[in-house]
mmCIF file of C-alpha atoms in Angstrom:
data_model
loop_
_atom_site.group_PDB
_atom_site.id
_atom_site.type_symbol
_atom_site.label_atom_id
_atom_site.label_comp_id
_atom_site.label_asym_id
_atom_site.label_seq_id
_atom_site.Cartn_x
_atom_site.Cartn_y
_atom_site.Cartn_z
ATOM 1 C CA MET A 1 -34.842 -37.840 -43.088
ATOM 2 C CA SER A 2 -36.907 -39.010 -45.955
ATOM 3 C CA SER A 3 -35.041 -41.457 -48.123
ATOM 4 C CA ASP A 4 -37.534 -41.454 -50.983
ATOM 5 C CA VAL A 5 -35.660 -38.891 -53.068
ATOM 6 C CA SER A 6 -31.913 -38.684 -53.192
ATOM 7 C CA THR A 7 -30.585 -35.368 -51.979
ATOM 8 C CA ALA A 8 -28.000 -35.659 -54.725
ATOM 9 C CA GLU A 9 -30.831 -34.735 -57.084
ATOM 10 C CA SER A 10 -31.267 -31.436 -55.250
ATOM 11 C CA GLY A 11 -28.137 -29.958 -56.770
ATOM 12 C CA ARG A 12 -26.684 -28.963 -53.368
ATOM 13 C CA PRO A 13 -22.907 -29.371 -53.266
ATOM 14 C CA ASP A 14 -23.141 -31.332 -50.008
ATOM 15 C CA ALA A 15 -26.005 -33.583 -51.143
ATOM 16 C CA GLU A 16 -23.728 -36.636 -51.315
ATOM 17 C CA SER A 17 -22.749 -36.054 -47.669
ATOM 18 C CA ASP A 18 -26.465 -35.841 -46.767
ATOM 19 C CA ASP A 19 -27.089 -39.196 -48.439
ATOM 20 C CA ARG A 20 -24.170 -40.851 -46.595
ATOM 21 C CA LEU A 21 -25.330 -39.484 -43.242
ATOM 22 C CA LYS A 22 -28.941 -40.496 -43.893
ATOM 23 C CA ALA A 23 -27.852 -44.015 -44.773
ATOM 24 C CA ALA A 24 -25.714 -44.272 -41.608
ATOM 25 C CA LEU A 25 -28.526 -43.032 -39.374
ATOM 26 C CA HIS A 26 -31.042 -45.315 -41.074
ATOM 27 C CA ARG A 27 -28.745 -48.240 -40.181
ATOM 28 C CA VAL A 28 -28.822 -47.155 -36.506
ATOM 29 C CA PHE A 29 -32.624 -47.007 -36.447
ATOM 30 C CA ASP A 30 -33.514 -49.791 -38.867
ATOM 31 C CA GLY A 31 -31.212 -52.285 -37.138
ATOM 32 C CA GLN A 32 -33.034 -51.882 -33.815
ATOM 33 C CA ILE A 33 -36.680 -51.256 -34.720
ATOM 34 C CA PRO A 34 -38.618 -54.168 -36.289
ATOM 35 C CA ASN A 35 -41.153 -52.101 -38.269
ATOM 36 C CA TYR A 36 -38.730 -49.271 -39.092
ATOM 37 C CA GLY A 37 -40.392 -48.426 -42.393
ATOM 38 C CA ASP A 38 -43.436 -47.016 -40.594
ATOM 39 C CA TYR A 39 -41.540 -44.042 -39.144
ATOM 40 C CA ASN A 40 -40.350 -40.645 -40.303
ATOM 41 C CA LEU A 41 -36.773 -40.121 -39.078
ATOM 42 C CA VAL A 42 -35.027 -36.991 -37.822
ATOM 43 C CA CYS A 43 -31.600 -36.485 -36.265
ATOM 44 C CA ALA A 44 -31.355 -34.677 -32.908
ATOM 45 C CA THR A 45 -28.849 -34.215 -30.094
ATOM 46 C CA GLU A 46 -29.506 -35.398 -26.572
ATOM 47 C CA CYS A 47 -28.736 -32.643 -24.079
ATOM 48 C CA GLY A 48 -26.201 -33.566 -21.404
ATOM 49 C CA GLY A 49 -28.121 -32.341 -18.385
ATOM 50 C CA THR A 50 -29.158 -28.834 -19.382
ATOM 51 C CA VAL A 51 -30.506 -27.204 -22.482
ATOM 52 C CA THR A 52 -28.064 -24.304 -22.318
ATOM 53 C CA GLY A 53 -24.910 -26.363 -22.163
ATOM 54 C CA GLN A 54 -23.060 -29.478 -21.223
ATOM 55 C CA VAL A 55 -22.800 -30.288 -17.537
ATOM 56 C CA PRO A 56 -19.093 -30.197 -16.559
ATOM 57 C CA GLY A 57 -17.688 -33.721 -16.412
ATOM 58 C CA ALA A 58 -20.674 -35.248 -18.211
ATOM 59 C CA PRO A 59 -20.037 -37.465 -21.225
ATOM 60 C CA ALA A 60 -20.321 -35.918 -24.675
ATOM 61 C CA PRO A 61 -23.919 -35.658 -25.867
ATOM 62 C CA ARG A 62 -25.295 -38.589 -27.791
ATOM 63 C CA GLY A 63 -27.091 -38.259 -31.043
ATOM 64 C CA LEU A 64 -30.665 -39.427 -31.332
ATOM 65 C CA VAL A 65 -32.457 -40.758 -34.343
ATOM 66 C CA LEU A 66 -36.059 -39.832 -33.611
ATOM 67 C CA GLY A 67 -38.603 -41.995 -35.354
ATOM 68 C CA TYR A 68 -42.183 -40.805 -35.211
ATOM 69 C CA ARG A 69 -45.551 -41.650 -36.673
ATOM 70 C CA ARG A 70 -48.985 -40.191 -36.276
ATOM 71 C CA ARG A 71 -51.015 -43.421 -36.603
ATOM 72 C CA PRO A 72 -50.681 -44.971 -34.139
ATOM 73 C CA VAL A 73 -49.111 -42.058 -32.266
ATOM 74 C CA GLU A 74 -45.586 -43.077 -31.347
ATOM 75 C CA LEU A 75 -42.120 -41.606 -30.847
ATOM 76 C CA VAL A 76 -39.001 -43.781 -30.778
ATOM 77 C CA LEU A 77 -35.697 -42.356 -29.539
ATOM 78 C CA ALA A 78 -32.715 -44.383 -30.781
ATOM 79 C CA PRO A 79 -29.412 -43.107 -29.326
ATOM 80 C CA PHE A 80 -26.210 -43.239 -31.335
ATOM 81 C CA ASP A 81 -22.582 -42.313 -30.837
ATOM 82 C CA ARG A 82 -21.874 -39.099 -32.723
ATOM 83 C CA THR A 83 -18.300 -40.185 -33.432
ATOM 84 C CA SER A 84 -18.832 -43.691 -34.791
ATOM 85 C CA LEU A 85 -22.489 -43.389 -35.878
ATOM 86 C CA ALA A 86 -23.090 -46.710 -34.079
ATOM 87 C CA PRO A 87 -26.041 -47.464 -31.791
ATOM 88 C CA ALA A 88 -25.356 -46.233 -28.239
ATOM 89 C CA GLY A 89 -28.054 -47.687 -26.028
ATOM 90 C CA GLN A 90 -31.529 -49.115 -26.031
ATOM 91 C CA PRO A 91 -34.186 -47.225 -27.981
ATOM 92 C CA ALA A 92 -37.057 -45.797 -25.960
ATOM 93 C CA THR A 93 -40.605 -45.962 -27.251
ATOM 94 C CA ILE A 94 -43.118 -43.347 -26.177
ATOM 95 C CA ASP A 95 -46.780 -43.676 -27.029
ATOM 96 C CA LEU A 96 -50.134 -42.759 -25.531
ATOM 97 C CA THR A 97 -49.846 -45.507 -22.901
ATOM 98 C CA ASN A 98 -46.668 -44.152 -21.284
ATOM 99 C CA LEU A 99 -46.449 -40.462 -22.254
ATOM 100 C CA ALA A 100 -46.306 -38.160 -19.234
ATOM 101 C CA TYR A 101 -45.581 -34.896 -21.040
ATOM 102 C CA VAL A 102 -43.799 -33.088 -23.861
ATOM 103 C CA THR A 103 -42.594 -29.531 -23.284
ATOM 104 C CA VAL A 104 -40.571 -26.956 -25.157
ATOM 105 C CA VAL A 105 -37.708 -26.012 -22.841
ATOM 106 C CA GLY A 106 -35.753 -23.686 -25.115
ATOM 107 C CA GLN A 107 -35.121 -22.732 -28.723
ATOM 108 C CA GLY A 108 -35.470 -26.071 -30.521
ATOM 109 C CA ALA A 109 -35.147 -28.017 -27.253
ATOM 110 C CA TYR A 110 -37.726 -30.433 -25.893
ATOM 111 C CA ASP A 111 -38.323 -32.570 -22.818
ATOM 112 C CA VAL A 112 -40.173 -35.820 -23.404
ATOM 113 C CA ALA A 113 -41.122 -37.755 -20.267
ATOM 114 C CA THR A 114 -42.646 -41.140 -19.657
ATOM 115 C CA SER A 115 -44.988 -42.220 -16.895
ATOM 116 C CA THR A 116 -42.100 -44.212 -15.381
ATOM 117 C CA GLY A 117 -40.152 -40.996 -14.764
ATOM 118 C CA ARG A 118 -37.676 -41.153 -17.640
ATOM 119 C CA VAL A 119 -37.056 -37.693 -19.108
ATOM 120 C CA VAL A 120 -35.108 -37.157 -22.327
ATOM 121 C CA THR A 121 -34.081 -33.644 -23.295
ATOM 122 C CA PHE A 122 -32.970 -33.094 -26.863
ATOM 123 C CA THR A 123 -32.257 -30.332 -29.312
ATOM 124 C CA LEU A 124 -33.798 -30.373 -32.765
ATOM 125 C CA ARG A 125 -32.205 -28.321 -35.536
ATOM 126 C CA ALA A 126 -32.767 -27.844 -39.252
ATOM 127 C CA ASP A 127 -29.157 -28.955 -39.745
ATOM 128 C CA CYS A 128 -27.677 -31.835 -37.764
ATOM 129 C CA ALA A 129 -23.885 -31.475 -37.685
ATOM 130 C CA LEU A 130 -21.869 -34.628 -37.100
ATOM 131 C CA PRO A 131 -18.362 -33.175 -37.089
ATOM 132 C CA HIS A 132 -16.515 -36.175 -35.684
ATOM 133 C CA ALA A 133 -18.077 -38.977 -37.679
ATOM 134 C CA GLY A 134 -14.990 -40.061 -39.604
ATOM 135 C CA ALA A 135 -15.606 -40.644 -43.286
ATOM 136 C CA SER A 136 -19.242 -39.686 -42.827
ATOM 137 C CA ALA A 137 -18.497 -36.293 -41.252
ATOM 138 C CA GLY A 138 -20.740 -33.532 -42.387
ATOM 139 C CA THR A 139 -24.044 -31.840 -41.863
ATOM 140 C CA LEU A 140 -27.397 -33.440 -42.481
ATOM 141 C CA HIS A 141 -29.839 -30.909 -43.904
ATOM 142 C CA GLN A 142 -33.304 -31.748 -42.586
ATOM 143 C CA GLU A 143 -35.275 -28.522 -42.612
ATOM 144 C CA ASP A 144 -38.628 -30.003 -43.674
ATOM 145 C CA ASP A 145 -38.276 -33.100 -41.499
ATOM 146 C CA ALA A 146 -37.340 -31.058 -38.416
ATOM 147 C CA ALA A 147 -40.321 -28.748 -38.944
ATOM 148 C CA ASP A 148 -42.662 -31.737 -39.301
ATOM 149 C CA LEU A 149 -41.288 -33.332 -36.113
ATOM 150 C CA ALA A 150 -41.712 -30.034 -34.236
ATOM 151 C CA ALA A 151 -45.373 -29.951 -35.354
ATOM 152 C CA PHE A 152 -45.769 -33.588 -34.236
ATOM 153 C CA LEU A 153 -44.289 -32.762 -30.820
ATOM 154 C CA GLU A 154 -46.723 -29.845 -30.474
ATOM 155 C CA GLU A 155 -49.583 -32.220 -31.287
ATOM 156 C CA LEU A 156 -48.270 -34.689 -28.693
ATOM 157 C CA ALA A 157 -47.984 -31.946 -26.079
ATOM 158 C CA ALA A 158 -51.627 -31.034 -26.661
ATOM 159 C CA LEU A 159 -52.860 -34.597 -25.955
#
C-alpha cells in the first residue's frame, strides 16, 4: 500500500478509489503505531475461525492492515471494521522475540502465532474488496504489495 506514487497517475479508472481506500487504511494504522512510516502496509481479511469459510454465528470478519518491515524484522496486525474503516481492536506486534510460527494454511491464507498462544489467521489477496465501506467502498489493488508481503511471510516462516 505504498503511498509514494498516486494510483491516479496509473491511468486505471478506479485509481481514485484506490487512493481513498489507501488514505483510510493509513489512518487506521498511522493513528495507532508511533513509528508508522517505517512499515510497508497491506490490507488483508482476518478469517473468522476457518480458512474455508465463516464459522456460523461468528461476527463478520475484520479487516487487517498489516504493517511489516525487514529491519528489524517485525509484523504489526492492526484490525479495522470493514464497514466503517475505523480501528477495531488493539494492534498486535510480532517480532523475533515472540514469534512462534508462520504457516500457509490455504490459497493466500496464513496463520501467524505468538509464543503466548495467540494465533491470527488471515487471507491475503492482490485485491482487497471493501464492499460495505460507505463513501470509500471499492477495491484496493495491491498486487505488488501483496506479493512482497507473501515473500516476507515466507522469510519469517524460515526463521
